[in-house]
XYZ file of N, CA, C and O in Angstrom:
328
model
N 227.777 72.826 213.277
C 228.218 72.139 212.024
C 229.347 73.001 211.806
O 229.382 73.962 211.545
N 230.874 72.091 211.761
C 231.966 73.228 211.185
C 231.892 73.113 209.883
O 231.521 72.571 209.023
N 232.928 73.805 209.239
C 233.209 74.306 207.813
C 233.723 73.032 207.397
O 233.410 72.548 206.032
N 234.586 72.323 207.745
C 234.882 70.940 207.328
C 233.675 70.015 207.122
O 233.624 69.304 205.971
N 232.704 70.084 208.085
C 231.754 69.427 208.001
C 230.798 69.692 206.772
O 230.134 68.987 206.043
N 230.636 71.002 206.693
C 229.790 71.489 205.711
C 230.335 71.258 204.183
O 229.876 71.334 203.286
N 231.499 71.190 204.082
C 232.343 71.028 203.217
C 231.993 69.661 202.471
O 231.711 69.147 201.222
N 232.103 68.757 203.338
C 231.626 67.280 203.003
C 230.203 67.258 202.344
O 229.774 66.291 201.586
N 229.178 67.867 203.000
C 227.548 67.830 202.551
C 227.690 68.566 201.380
O 226.830 68.403 200.496
N 228.314 70.177 201.021
C 227.796 70.725 200.089
C 228.771 70.492 198.976
O 228.373 70.654 197.876
N 229.818 70.376 199.296
C 230.718 70.273 198.017
C 231.885 71.308 198.110
O 231.608 72.460 198.338
N 232.700 71.282 197.339
C 234.007 72.322 197.653
C 233.553 73.750 196.595
O 233.844 74.543 197.137
N 232.745 73.354 195.202
C 232.080 74.501 194.599
C 231.154 75.288 195.687
O 231.134 76.608 195.696
N 230.116 74.492 196.144
C 229.165 75.223 196.775
C 229.720 76.025 198.239
O 229.762 77.189 198.643
N 231.009 75.403 198.932
C 231.823 75.956 199.957
C 232.339 77.327 199.187
O 232.174 78.265 200.225
N 232.651 77.177 198.232
C 233.674 78.437 197.676
C 232.414 79.504 197.624
O 232.888 80.790 197.799
N 231.189 79.314 197.025
C 230.424 80.330 196.731
C 229.845 80.783 198.295
O 229.809 82.058 198.413
N 229.517 79.643 199.084
C 229.298 80.370 200.559
C 230.283 81.222 201.118
O 229.844 82.360 201.603
N 231.409 80.899 201.159
C 232.556 81.846 201.831
C 232.756 83.210 201.102
O 232.902 83.800 201.693
N 232.383 83.130 199.636
C 232.740 84.608 198.870
C 231.338 85.273 199.278
O 231.604 86.447 199.403
N 230.436 84.693 199.499
C 229.085 85.604 199.750
C 229.538 85.913 201.192
O 228.979 87.270 201.458
N 229.970 85.082 202.059
C 230.277 85.643 203.674
C 231.200 86.770 203.485
O 230.845 87.586 203.987
N 232.138 86.793 202.648
C 233.438 87.643 202.575
C 232.343 88.983 202.363
O 233.063 90.199 202.571
N 231.648 89.022 201.522
C 230.984 90.259 200.650
C 230.062 90.753 201.802
O 229.989 91.917 201.883
N 229.362 89.942 202.121
C 228.572 90.260 203.322
C 229.050 90.915 204.637
O 228.678 91.862 204.983
N 230.458 90.372 205.040
C 231.045 91.131 205.903
C 231.779 92.342 205.535
O 232.598 92.590 206.692
N 232.090 92.310 204.745
C 233.087 93.675 204.097
C 232.110 94.738 204.370
O 230.961 95.096 204.106
N 232.925 96.068 205.337
C 232.088 97.110 205.648
C 231.790 97.730 204.440
O 230.709 98.686 204.251
N 232.551 98.159 203.442
C 232.014 98.659 202.329
C 231.036 98.404 201.305
O 230.176 99.191 200.965
N 230.735 96.842 201.306
C 229.822 96.366 200.501
C 228.601 96.486 201.421
O 227.665 96.947 200.706
N 228.507 96.423 202.757
C 227.409 96.531 203.362
C 227.193 97.945 203.541
O 226.008 98.103 203.511
N 227.941 98.544 203.552
C 227.519 100.241 203.705
C 226.754 100.629 202.248
O 225.405 101.308 202.483
N 227.412 100.293 201.179
C 226.653 100.793 199.755
C 225.378 99.928 199.706
O 224.388 100.473 199.042
N 225.244 98.803 200.434
C 224.117 98.034 200.202
C 222.909 98.645 200.747
O 221.889 98.432 200.458
N 223.280 99.176 202.051
C 222.268 99.505 202.807
C 222.157 100.993 202.616
O 221.430 101.844 203.563
N 222.684 101.657 201.652
C 222.666 103.290 201.720
C 221.563 103.636 201.278
O 220.930 103.015 200.437
N 220.551 104.724 202.478
C 219.383 104.933 201.745
C 219.346 106.541 201.829
O 220.021 107.183 202.285
N 218.362 107.262 200.908
C 218.508 108.532 200.895
C 218.147 109.082 202.338
O 217.210 108.579 203.179
N 218.400 110.380 202.567
C 218.338 111.015 203.910
C 216.802 111.283 204.053
O 216.045 111.607 202.908
N 216.315 111.166 205.351
C 214.904 111.176 205.465
C 214.414 112.753 205.496
O 215.672 113.336 205.973
N 213.555 113.255 205.066
C 213.490 114.637 204.862
C 213.142 115.098 206.572
O 212.816 114.286 207.478
N 213.553 116.208 207.073
C 213.343 116.720 208.234
C 211.686 117.668 208.235
O 211.496 118.209 207.201
N 211.064 117.566 209.527
C 210.254 118.151 209.611
C 210.307 119.184 210.588
O 210.871 118.854 211.877
N 209.597 120.398 210.915
C 209.455 121.161 212.112
C 208.800 120.733 213.299
O 207.748 119.932 212.896
N 209.238 120.595 214.560
C 208.790 120.265 215.466
C 208.695 120.941 216.516
O 209.430 121.885 216.845
N 207.285 121.325 217.131
C 206.993 122.156 217.833
C 207.228 121.603 219.609
O 207.017 120.562 219.567
N 207.622 122.509 220.523
C 207.699 121.548 221.932
C 206.910 122.808 222.961
O 207.264 123.968 222.880
N 206.130 121.846 223.638
C 206.041 122.833 224.978
C 205.829 121.834 226.096
O 205.454 120.876 226.308
N 206.389 122.901 227.403
C 206.551 121.920 228.461
C 205.436 122.356 229.406
O 205.259 123.303 229.716
N 204.451 121.567 229.676
C 203.646 121.772 230.655
C 203.845 121.198 232.127
O 204.237 119.760 232.053
N 203.323 121.434 232.951
C 203.443 120.837 234.212
C 201.890 120.628 234.687
O 201.271 121.561 234.793
N 201.213 119.394 234.982
C 200.331 119.063 235.583
C 200.255 118.736 237.221
O 201.182 117.986 237.539
N 199.188 118.991 237.728
C 198.968 118.915 239.267
C 198.180 118.094 239.734
O 196.785 118.387 239.440
N 198.147 116.934 240.089
C 196.845 116.216 240.813
C 196.797 116.276 242.311
O 197.639 115.768 242.938
N 196.054 117.167 242.687
C 195.779 117.398 243.877
C 195.160 116.226 244.818
O 194.955 116.513 245.972
N 194.433 115.330 244.000
C 193.704 114.383 244.639
C 194.484 113.132 245.110
O 194.119 112.297 245.929
N 195.890 112.983 244.653
C 196.935 112.013 245.152
C 198.326 112.451 245.641
O 198.852 113.414 245.188
N 198.602 111.895 246.945
C 199.846 112.230 247.244
C 200.959 111.781 246.612
O 200.750 110.617 245.941
N 201.974 112.227 246.796
C 203.319 111.744 246.140
C 204.185 110.704 247.256
O 204.505 111.971 248.450
N 204.254 109.550 247.491
C 205.052 109.188 248.582
C 206.669 109.342 248.669
O 207.075 109.861 247.613
N 206.863 109.183 249.770
C 208.682 109.478 249.912
C 209.158 108.326 249.229
O 209.006 107.237 248.906
N 210.427 108.854 248.672
C 211.241 108.021 247.985
C 212.793 108.569 248.214
O 213.093 109.552 247.407
N 213.677 107.710 248.724
C 214.996 108.266 248.744
C 215.090 109.194 249.403
O 214.268 109.186 250.653
N 215.653 110.344 248.792
C 215.818 111.834 249.503
C 214.816 112.618 249.553
O 214.656 113.434 250.324
N 213.917 112.079 248.756
C 212.621 112.917 248.649
C 211.477 112.427 249.752
O 211.340 111.744 249.694
N 211.111 113.550 250.580
C 210.202 113.504 251.553
C 209.006 113.234 251.143
O 208.084 112.804 252.080
N 208.335 113.336 249.847
C 207.123 113.058 249.861
C 206.220 114.512 249.525
O 206.718 115.674 249.585
N 204.973 114.652 249.050
C 204.260 115.726 248.798
C 202.879 115.397 249.070
O 202.102 114.241 248.563
N 202.002 116.305 249.348
C 200.775 116.127 249.390
C 200.125 116.033 247.955
O 198.669 115.533 247.797
N 200.604 116.387 246.911
C 200.333 116.358 245.355
C 201.126 115.605 244.952
O 202.092 115.324 244.927
N 200.508 115.414 243.283
C 201.539 114.878 242.624
C 201.546 115.418 241.223
O 200.795 115.800 240.740
N 203.229 116.182 241.141
C 203.111 116.937 240.020
C 204.160 116.161 238.776
O 204.788 115.182 239.031
N 202.961 116.397 237.607
C 203.578 115.680 236.335
C 204.402 116.528 235.329
O 203.503 117.490 234.417
N 205.579 116.766 235.236
C 206.346 117.443 234.422
C 205.941 116.806 232.803
O 206.463 115.646 232.602
N 205.492 117.613 231.925
C 205.371 116.946 230.597
C 205.530 117.486 229.537
O 205.536 118.917 229.272
N 206.612 116.679 228.834
C 207.060 117.833 227.568
C 205.797 117.057 225.995
O 205.975 116.001 225.987
N 205.447 118.184 225.474
C 204.408 117.633 224.676
C 205.084 118.065 223.169
O 205.424 119.318 222.896
N 205.305 117.311 222.266
C 205.882 117.416 221.079
C 204.742 117.401 219.947
O 203.974 116.273 219.958
N 204.921 118.495 219.165
C 203.654 118.154 217.743
C 204.306 118.974 216.750
O 205.385 119.454 216.593
N 203.580 118.605 215.330
C 203.944 118.986 214.274
C 203.758 120.487 214.227
O 202.985 120.939 214.496
N 204.943 121.302 213.902
C 204.586 122.722 213.785
C 204.401 122.980 212.198
O 204.730 122.477 211.137
N 203.769 124.066 212.344
C 203.256 124.778 210.977
C 204.131 125.895 210.371
O 204.707 126.665 210.964
């Protein structure tokens, strides 16, 4: 439905309210102030890099990688620090 068709259904007053609301919604300043939230608290996070090796399964060749008799899984573990 076009704006002209909406005007015929809503009326001139309703269309003015609709366009005013759209202009407020599209305004960058109004949108930023309406959605402003306090900063989230920061928490300490610990990190540990572990490498697990599965010797029961081979890793197949892929692209330039020739393959391997084991499967190696480098893993980053993140946890709450105290």
